[in-house]
XYZ file of C-alpha atoms in Angstrom:
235
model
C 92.980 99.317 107.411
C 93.903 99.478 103.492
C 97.449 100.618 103.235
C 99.051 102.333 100.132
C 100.885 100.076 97.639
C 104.630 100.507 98.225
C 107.525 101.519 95.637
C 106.972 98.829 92.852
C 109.551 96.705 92.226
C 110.137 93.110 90.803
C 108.680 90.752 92.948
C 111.247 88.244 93.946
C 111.314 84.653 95.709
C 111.029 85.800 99.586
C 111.676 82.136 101.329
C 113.780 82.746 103.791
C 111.895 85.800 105.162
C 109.303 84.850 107.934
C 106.202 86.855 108.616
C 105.232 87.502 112.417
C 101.158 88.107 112.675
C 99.900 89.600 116.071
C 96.957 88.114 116.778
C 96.253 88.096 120.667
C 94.485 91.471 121.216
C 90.995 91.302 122.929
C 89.724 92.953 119.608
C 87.143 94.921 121.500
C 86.151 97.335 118.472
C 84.388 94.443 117.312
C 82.827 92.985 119.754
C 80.060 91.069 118.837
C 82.194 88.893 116.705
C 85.424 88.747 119.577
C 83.238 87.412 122.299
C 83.849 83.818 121.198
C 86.743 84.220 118.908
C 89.717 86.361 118.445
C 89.625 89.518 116.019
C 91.943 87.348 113.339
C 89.817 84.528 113.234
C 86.742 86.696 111.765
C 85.695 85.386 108.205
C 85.873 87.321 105.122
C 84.298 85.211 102.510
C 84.364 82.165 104.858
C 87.979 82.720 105.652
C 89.568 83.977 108.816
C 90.929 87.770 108.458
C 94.813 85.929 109.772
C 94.538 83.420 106.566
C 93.866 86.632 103.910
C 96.870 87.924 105.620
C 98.868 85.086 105.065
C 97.776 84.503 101.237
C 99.270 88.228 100.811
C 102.466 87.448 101.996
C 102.737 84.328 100.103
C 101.895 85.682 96.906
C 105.607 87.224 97.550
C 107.166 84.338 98.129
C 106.504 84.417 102.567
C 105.527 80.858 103.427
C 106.878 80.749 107.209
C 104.339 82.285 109.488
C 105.296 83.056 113.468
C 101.792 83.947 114.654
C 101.542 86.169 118.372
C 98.762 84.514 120.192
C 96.929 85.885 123.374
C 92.832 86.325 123.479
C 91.388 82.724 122.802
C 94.449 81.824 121.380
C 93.474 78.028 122.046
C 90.602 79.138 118.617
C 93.453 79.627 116.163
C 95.833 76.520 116.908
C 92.415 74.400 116.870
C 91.655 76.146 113.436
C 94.792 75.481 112.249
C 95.147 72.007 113.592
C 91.503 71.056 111.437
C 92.915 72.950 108.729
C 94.727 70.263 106.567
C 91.360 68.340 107.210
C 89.134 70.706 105.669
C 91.231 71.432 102.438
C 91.720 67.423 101.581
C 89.452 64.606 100.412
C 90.334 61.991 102.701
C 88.698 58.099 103.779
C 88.128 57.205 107.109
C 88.429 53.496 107.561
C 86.202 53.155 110.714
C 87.607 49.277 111.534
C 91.149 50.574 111.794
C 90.739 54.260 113.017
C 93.504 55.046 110.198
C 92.521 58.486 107.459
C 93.827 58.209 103.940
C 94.469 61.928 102.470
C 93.733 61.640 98.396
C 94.266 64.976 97.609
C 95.146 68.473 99.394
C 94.635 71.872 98.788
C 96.195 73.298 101.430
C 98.849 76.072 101.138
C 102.887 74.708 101.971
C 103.297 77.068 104.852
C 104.972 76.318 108.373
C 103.396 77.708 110.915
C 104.714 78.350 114.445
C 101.966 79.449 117.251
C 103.792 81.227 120.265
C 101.430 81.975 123.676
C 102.200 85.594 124.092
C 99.652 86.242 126.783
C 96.234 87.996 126.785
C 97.242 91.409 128.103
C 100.960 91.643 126.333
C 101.880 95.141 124.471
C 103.316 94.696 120.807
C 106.646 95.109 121.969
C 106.295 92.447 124.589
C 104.964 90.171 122.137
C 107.618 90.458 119.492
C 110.081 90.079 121.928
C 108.777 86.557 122.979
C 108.879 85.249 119.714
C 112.383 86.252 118.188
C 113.557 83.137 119.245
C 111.777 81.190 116.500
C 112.951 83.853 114.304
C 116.623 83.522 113.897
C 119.401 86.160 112.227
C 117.301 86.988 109.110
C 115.605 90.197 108.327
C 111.645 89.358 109.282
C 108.113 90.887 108.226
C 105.915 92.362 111.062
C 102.025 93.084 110.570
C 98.545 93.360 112.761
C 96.538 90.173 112.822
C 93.328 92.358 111.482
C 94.288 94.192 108.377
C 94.203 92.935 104.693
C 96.306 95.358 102.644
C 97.401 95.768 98.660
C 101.097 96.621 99.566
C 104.159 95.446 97.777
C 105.712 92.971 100.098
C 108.672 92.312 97.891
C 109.330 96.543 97.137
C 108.919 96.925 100.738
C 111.427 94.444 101.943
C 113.772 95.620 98.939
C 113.377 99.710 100.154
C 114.116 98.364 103.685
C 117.383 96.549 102.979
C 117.988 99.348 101.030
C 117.886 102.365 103.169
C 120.047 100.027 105.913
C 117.655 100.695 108.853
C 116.607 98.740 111.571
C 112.840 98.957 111.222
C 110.972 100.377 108.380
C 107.144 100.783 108.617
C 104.615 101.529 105.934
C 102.717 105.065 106.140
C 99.549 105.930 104.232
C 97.042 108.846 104.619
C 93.624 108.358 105.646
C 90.201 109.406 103.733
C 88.528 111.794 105.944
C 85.460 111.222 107.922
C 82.788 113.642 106.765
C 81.619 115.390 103.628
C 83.590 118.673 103.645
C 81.668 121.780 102.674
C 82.363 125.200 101.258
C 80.237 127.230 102.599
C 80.292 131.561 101.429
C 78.092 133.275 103.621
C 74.262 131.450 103.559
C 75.729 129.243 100.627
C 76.973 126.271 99.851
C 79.355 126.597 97.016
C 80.615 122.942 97.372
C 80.592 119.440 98.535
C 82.977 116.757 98.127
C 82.017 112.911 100.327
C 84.883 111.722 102.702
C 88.048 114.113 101.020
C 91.078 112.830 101.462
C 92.281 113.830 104.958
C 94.748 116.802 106.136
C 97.701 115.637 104.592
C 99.033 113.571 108.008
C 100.754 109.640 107.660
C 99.198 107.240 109.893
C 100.577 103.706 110.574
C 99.972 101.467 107.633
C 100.087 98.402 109.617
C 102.934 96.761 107.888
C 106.621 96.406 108.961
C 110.518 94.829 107.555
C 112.461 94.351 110.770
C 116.054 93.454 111.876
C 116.507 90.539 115.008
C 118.413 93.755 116.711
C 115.210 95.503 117.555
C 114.968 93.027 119.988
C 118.027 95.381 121.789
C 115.504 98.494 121.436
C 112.765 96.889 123.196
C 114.832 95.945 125.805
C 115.954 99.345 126.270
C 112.520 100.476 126.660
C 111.842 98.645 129.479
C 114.942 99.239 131.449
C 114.470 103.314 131.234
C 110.501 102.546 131.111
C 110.158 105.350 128.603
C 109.228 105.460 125.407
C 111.830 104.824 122.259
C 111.772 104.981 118.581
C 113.667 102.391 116.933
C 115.374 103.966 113.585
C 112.783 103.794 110.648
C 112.164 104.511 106.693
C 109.242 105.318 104.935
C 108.503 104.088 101.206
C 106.403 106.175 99.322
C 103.164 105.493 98.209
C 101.935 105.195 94.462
């Protein structure tokens, strides 16, 4: 999903604002790629869909990654665990068994992996990792969508407004070519309009620890609950 760029604003050094990815659906929409390998791991120009994520929030300043895992979750900490490996020239002295790194590539992120389980809900998933996530305001996204949205804006609208969740909101395309049609005639055609004017879920969040509270709430009444949210607008 492609989500609308959010209010622009200066970007700004984000460092102490860690990113949570969920990435432990079964990714069934896309099946014939998720039978050996969760949906994040998926290349896009010989990169997995989770590291495009990541390289977004960094380019705000986001270099501490808490990353949901579930489906095959054993596929990202190996990928991740290799990764250092891949991105360095190294020398492997095969008398000694010891690996000399000359040079690195690699990005300076931390990242923590958290077991979340295979058939967890978002909810249950974010509440097993606020642990690692301390007192500080935190990002939230989808482990399968690469967006152009204002991280730094976003987090500024958020802090803001003084909410407890805020979550990005775009409108879709639409699905078919729309016609005009008077009488036997078509009068006009315009491919995939934009759609009926309804926000969707962009896919990307600013949270507070407290929703941690919400979701707790949830499951004691074991109905549904909104937490209190904003909504920048879209450029």
């Amino acid at each position: 999903m492609r989500a609308e760029r959010a209010i622009s604003a200066p970007q700004t050094t984000l460092r102490q604002v860690k990113a949570v990815i969920l990435a432990g659906g079964l990714g069934s929409r896309l099946s014939e790629e998720t039978t050996v390998k969760p949906k994040p791991m998926v290349e896009i120009g010989g990169k997995p869909i989770l590291w495009h994520i990541m390289k977004v929030y960094a380019a705000h300043g986001i270099e501490e990654f808490v990353v949901c895992l579930g489906y095959k979750g054993y596929v990202i900490k190996e990928w991740f665990a290799n990764y250092a490996l891949h991105g360095s020239d190294v020398t492997f002295d095969m008398r000694s068994g010891e690996m000399e790194v000359h040079h690195s590539t690699t990005e300076p992120w931390r990242v923590t992996l958290v077991e979340t389980g295979d058939e967890t809900m978002t909810g249950g998933r974010l509440k097993r990792v606020l642990p690692y996530l301390g007192d500080e305001t935190f990002c939230l996204t989808y482990g399968d969508g690469v967006a152009d949205v204002d991280i730094g804006a976003l987090i500024a609208h958020h802090r803001e407004q003084g909410r407890l969740a805020t979550v990005t909101a775009v409108q879709p395309p639409g699905r078919f070519g729309s016609l005009e049609i008077s009488g036997d005639r078509v009068d006009s055609f315009a491919e995939k309009p934009r759609g009926d004017g309804a926000w969707i879920n962009g896919g990307f969040f600013v949270c507070e620890p407290g929703v941690g509270a919400a979701i707790r709430a949830t499951r004691r009444s074991g109905k549904r609950s909104r937490c209190a949210t904003s909504r920048p607008r879209a450029s």
